XYZ file of C-alpha atoms in Angstrom:
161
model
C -54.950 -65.806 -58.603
C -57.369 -68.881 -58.588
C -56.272 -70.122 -62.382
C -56.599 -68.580 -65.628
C -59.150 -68.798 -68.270
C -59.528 -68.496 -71.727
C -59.893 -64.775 -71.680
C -56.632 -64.240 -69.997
C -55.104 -66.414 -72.450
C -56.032 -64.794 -74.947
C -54.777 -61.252 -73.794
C -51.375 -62.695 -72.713
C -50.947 -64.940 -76.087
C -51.818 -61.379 -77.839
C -49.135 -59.324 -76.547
C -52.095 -56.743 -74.525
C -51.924 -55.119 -71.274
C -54.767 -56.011 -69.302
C -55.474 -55.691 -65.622
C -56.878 -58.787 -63.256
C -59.127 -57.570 -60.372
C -61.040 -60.580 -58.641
C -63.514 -60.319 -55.928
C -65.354 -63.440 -53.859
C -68.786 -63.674 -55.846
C -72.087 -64.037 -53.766
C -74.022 -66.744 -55.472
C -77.051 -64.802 -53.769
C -76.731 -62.336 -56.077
C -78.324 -61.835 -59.538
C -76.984 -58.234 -60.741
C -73.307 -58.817 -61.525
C -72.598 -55.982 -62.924
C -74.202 -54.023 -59.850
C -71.824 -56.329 -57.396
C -68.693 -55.325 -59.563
C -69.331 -52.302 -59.529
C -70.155 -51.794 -55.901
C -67.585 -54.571 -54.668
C -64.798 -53.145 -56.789
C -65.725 -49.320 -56.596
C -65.657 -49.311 -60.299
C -67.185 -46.175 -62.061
C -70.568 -47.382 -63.740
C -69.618 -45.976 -66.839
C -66.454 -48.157 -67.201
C -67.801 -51.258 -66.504
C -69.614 -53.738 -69.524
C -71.215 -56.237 -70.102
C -71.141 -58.852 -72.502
C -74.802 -60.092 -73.965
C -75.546 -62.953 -76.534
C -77.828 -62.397 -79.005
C -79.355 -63.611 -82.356
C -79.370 -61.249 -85.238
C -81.580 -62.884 -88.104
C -80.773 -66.481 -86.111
C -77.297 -66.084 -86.077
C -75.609 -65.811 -82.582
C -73.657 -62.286 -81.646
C -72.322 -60.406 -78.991
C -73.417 -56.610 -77.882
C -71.094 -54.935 -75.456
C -72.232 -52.176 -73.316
C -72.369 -50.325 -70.392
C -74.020 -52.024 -66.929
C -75.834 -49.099 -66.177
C -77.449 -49.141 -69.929
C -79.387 -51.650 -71.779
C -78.348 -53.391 -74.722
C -80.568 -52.257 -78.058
C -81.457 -55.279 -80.333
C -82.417 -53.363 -83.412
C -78.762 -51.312 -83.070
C -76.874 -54.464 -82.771
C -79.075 -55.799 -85.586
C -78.575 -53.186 -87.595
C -74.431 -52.839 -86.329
C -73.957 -56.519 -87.817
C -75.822 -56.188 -91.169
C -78.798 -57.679 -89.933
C -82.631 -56.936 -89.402
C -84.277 -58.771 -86.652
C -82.228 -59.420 -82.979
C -83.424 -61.081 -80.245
C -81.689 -62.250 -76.610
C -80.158 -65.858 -76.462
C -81.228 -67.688 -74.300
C -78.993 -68.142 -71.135
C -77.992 -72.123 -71.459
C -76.932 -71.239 -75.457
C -74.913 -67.694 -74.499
C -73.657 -69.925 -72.225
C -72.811 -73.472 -75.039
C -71.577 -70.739 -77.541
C -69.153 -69.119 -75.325
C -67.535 -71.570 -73.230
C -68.248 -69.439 -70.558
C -71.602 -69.317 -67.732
C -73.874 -66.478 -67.665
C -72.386 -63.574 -65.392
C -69.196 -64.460 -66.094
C -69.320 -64.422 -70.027
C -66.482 -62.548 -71.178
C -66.432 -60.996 -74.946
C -62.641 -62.716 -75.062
C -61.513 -66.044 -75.656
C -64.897 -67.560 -76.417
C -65.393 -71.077 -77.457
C -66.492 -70.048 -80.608
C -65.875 -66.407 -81.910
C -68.622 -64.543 -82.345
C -69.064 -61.263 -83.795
C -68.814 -58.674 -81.261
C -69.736 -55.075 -80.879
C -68.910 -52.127 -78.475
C -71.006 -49.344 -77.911
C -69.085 -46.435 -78.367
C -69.442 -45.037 -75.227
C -66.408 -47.559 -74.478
C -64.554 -44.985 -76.608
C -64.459 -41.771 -74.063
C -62.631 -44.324 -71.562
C -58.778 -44.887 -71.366
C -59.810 -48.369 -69.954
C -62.578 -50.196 -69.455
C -63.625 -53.508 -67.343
C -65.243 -56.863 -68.782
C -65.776 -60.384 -66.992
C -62.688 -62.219 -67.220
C -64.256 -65.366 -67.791
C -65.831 -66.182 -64.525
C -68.338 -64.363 -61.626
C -65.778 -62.341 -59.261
C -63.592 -61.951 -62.205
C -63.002 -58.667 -64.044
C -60.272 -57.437 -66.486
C -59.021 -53.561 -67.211
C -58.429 -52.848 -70.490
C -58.466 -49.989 -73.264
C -61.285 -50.350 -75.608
C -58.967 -50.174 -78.733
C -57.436 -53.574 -77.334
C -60.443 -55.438 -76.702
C -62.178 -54.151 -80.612
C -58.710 -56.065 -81.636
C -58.592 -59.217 -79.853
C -62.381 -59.901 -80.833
C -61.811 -58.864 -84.293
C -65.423 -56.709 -83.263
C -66.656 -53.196 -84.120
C -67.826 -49.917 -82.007
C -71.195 -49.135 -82.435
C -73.963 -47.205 -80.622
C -75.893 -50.281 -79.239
C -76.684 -49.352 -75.582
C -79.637 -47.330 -74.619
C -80.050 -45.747 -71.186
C -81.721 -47.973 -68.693
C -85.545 -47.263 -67.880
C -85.947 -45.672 -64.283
């Protein structure tokens, strides 16, 4: 393994079984959750993404599947606020510690409050970014609510086709 990160870290420090699968990223690409997915031969509906947002100005993290978008006025409403917009990438990216495509819900530089669409819920494990691009970690959904400290929620909304 090319070194750890903080989201490994944090699963070892906190006792959970987690899975590393790593893959050489191709800076060409743009759609990382597409390349995991494909690369990988991940099911699309176990793989998710991690999002930064601000709900009422206040920075937060939505959780959901790369084959769905994430829904502003769920998360909003999911962490007791009214109004949510996308962060931009260069604060996701200040806030977490980590860059964007490779921004993993764990081991953040700052905690934020996270939420996982419950879809998450029907799967025995799930993948997130371990902390970098070509880095993904297996995981049951249960485990990753608890090392966040986050919520389930139904905050993803079928991508437009």
């Amino acid at each position: 393994m090319a070194g750890s990160t903080p989201a490994i870290v944090a699963l070892t420090k906190a006792g959970i079984d987690f899975q590393i699968l790593e893959y050489e990223h191709d800076p060409r690409v743009r759609s990382f959750g597409d390349e995991t997915i494909a690369i990988l031969g991940l099911d699309p509906d176990h793989v998710f993404k991690t999002l930064v947002a601000l709900i009422d100005g206040s920075p937060a993290v939505g959780i959901v599947p790369v084959s769905g978008q994430l829904d502003l006025k769920a998360l909003a409403a999911a962490c007791g606020g009214r109004r949510a917009e996308m962060a931009p990438p260069e604060l996701a990216e200040r806030l977490t510690g980590y860059v964007v495509g490779g921004i993993s819900p764990i081991g953040q530089k700052r905690a934020l409050p996270c939420v996982l669409d419950e879809q998450a819920i029907l799967q025995p494990r799930i993948y997130v970014s371990g902390g970098r691009r070509g880095l993904t970690l297996c995981l049951s959904p249960d485990d990753l609510v608890s090392v966040v400290d986050g919520a389930i929620a139904p905050i993803a909304r079928a991508e437009r086709g």
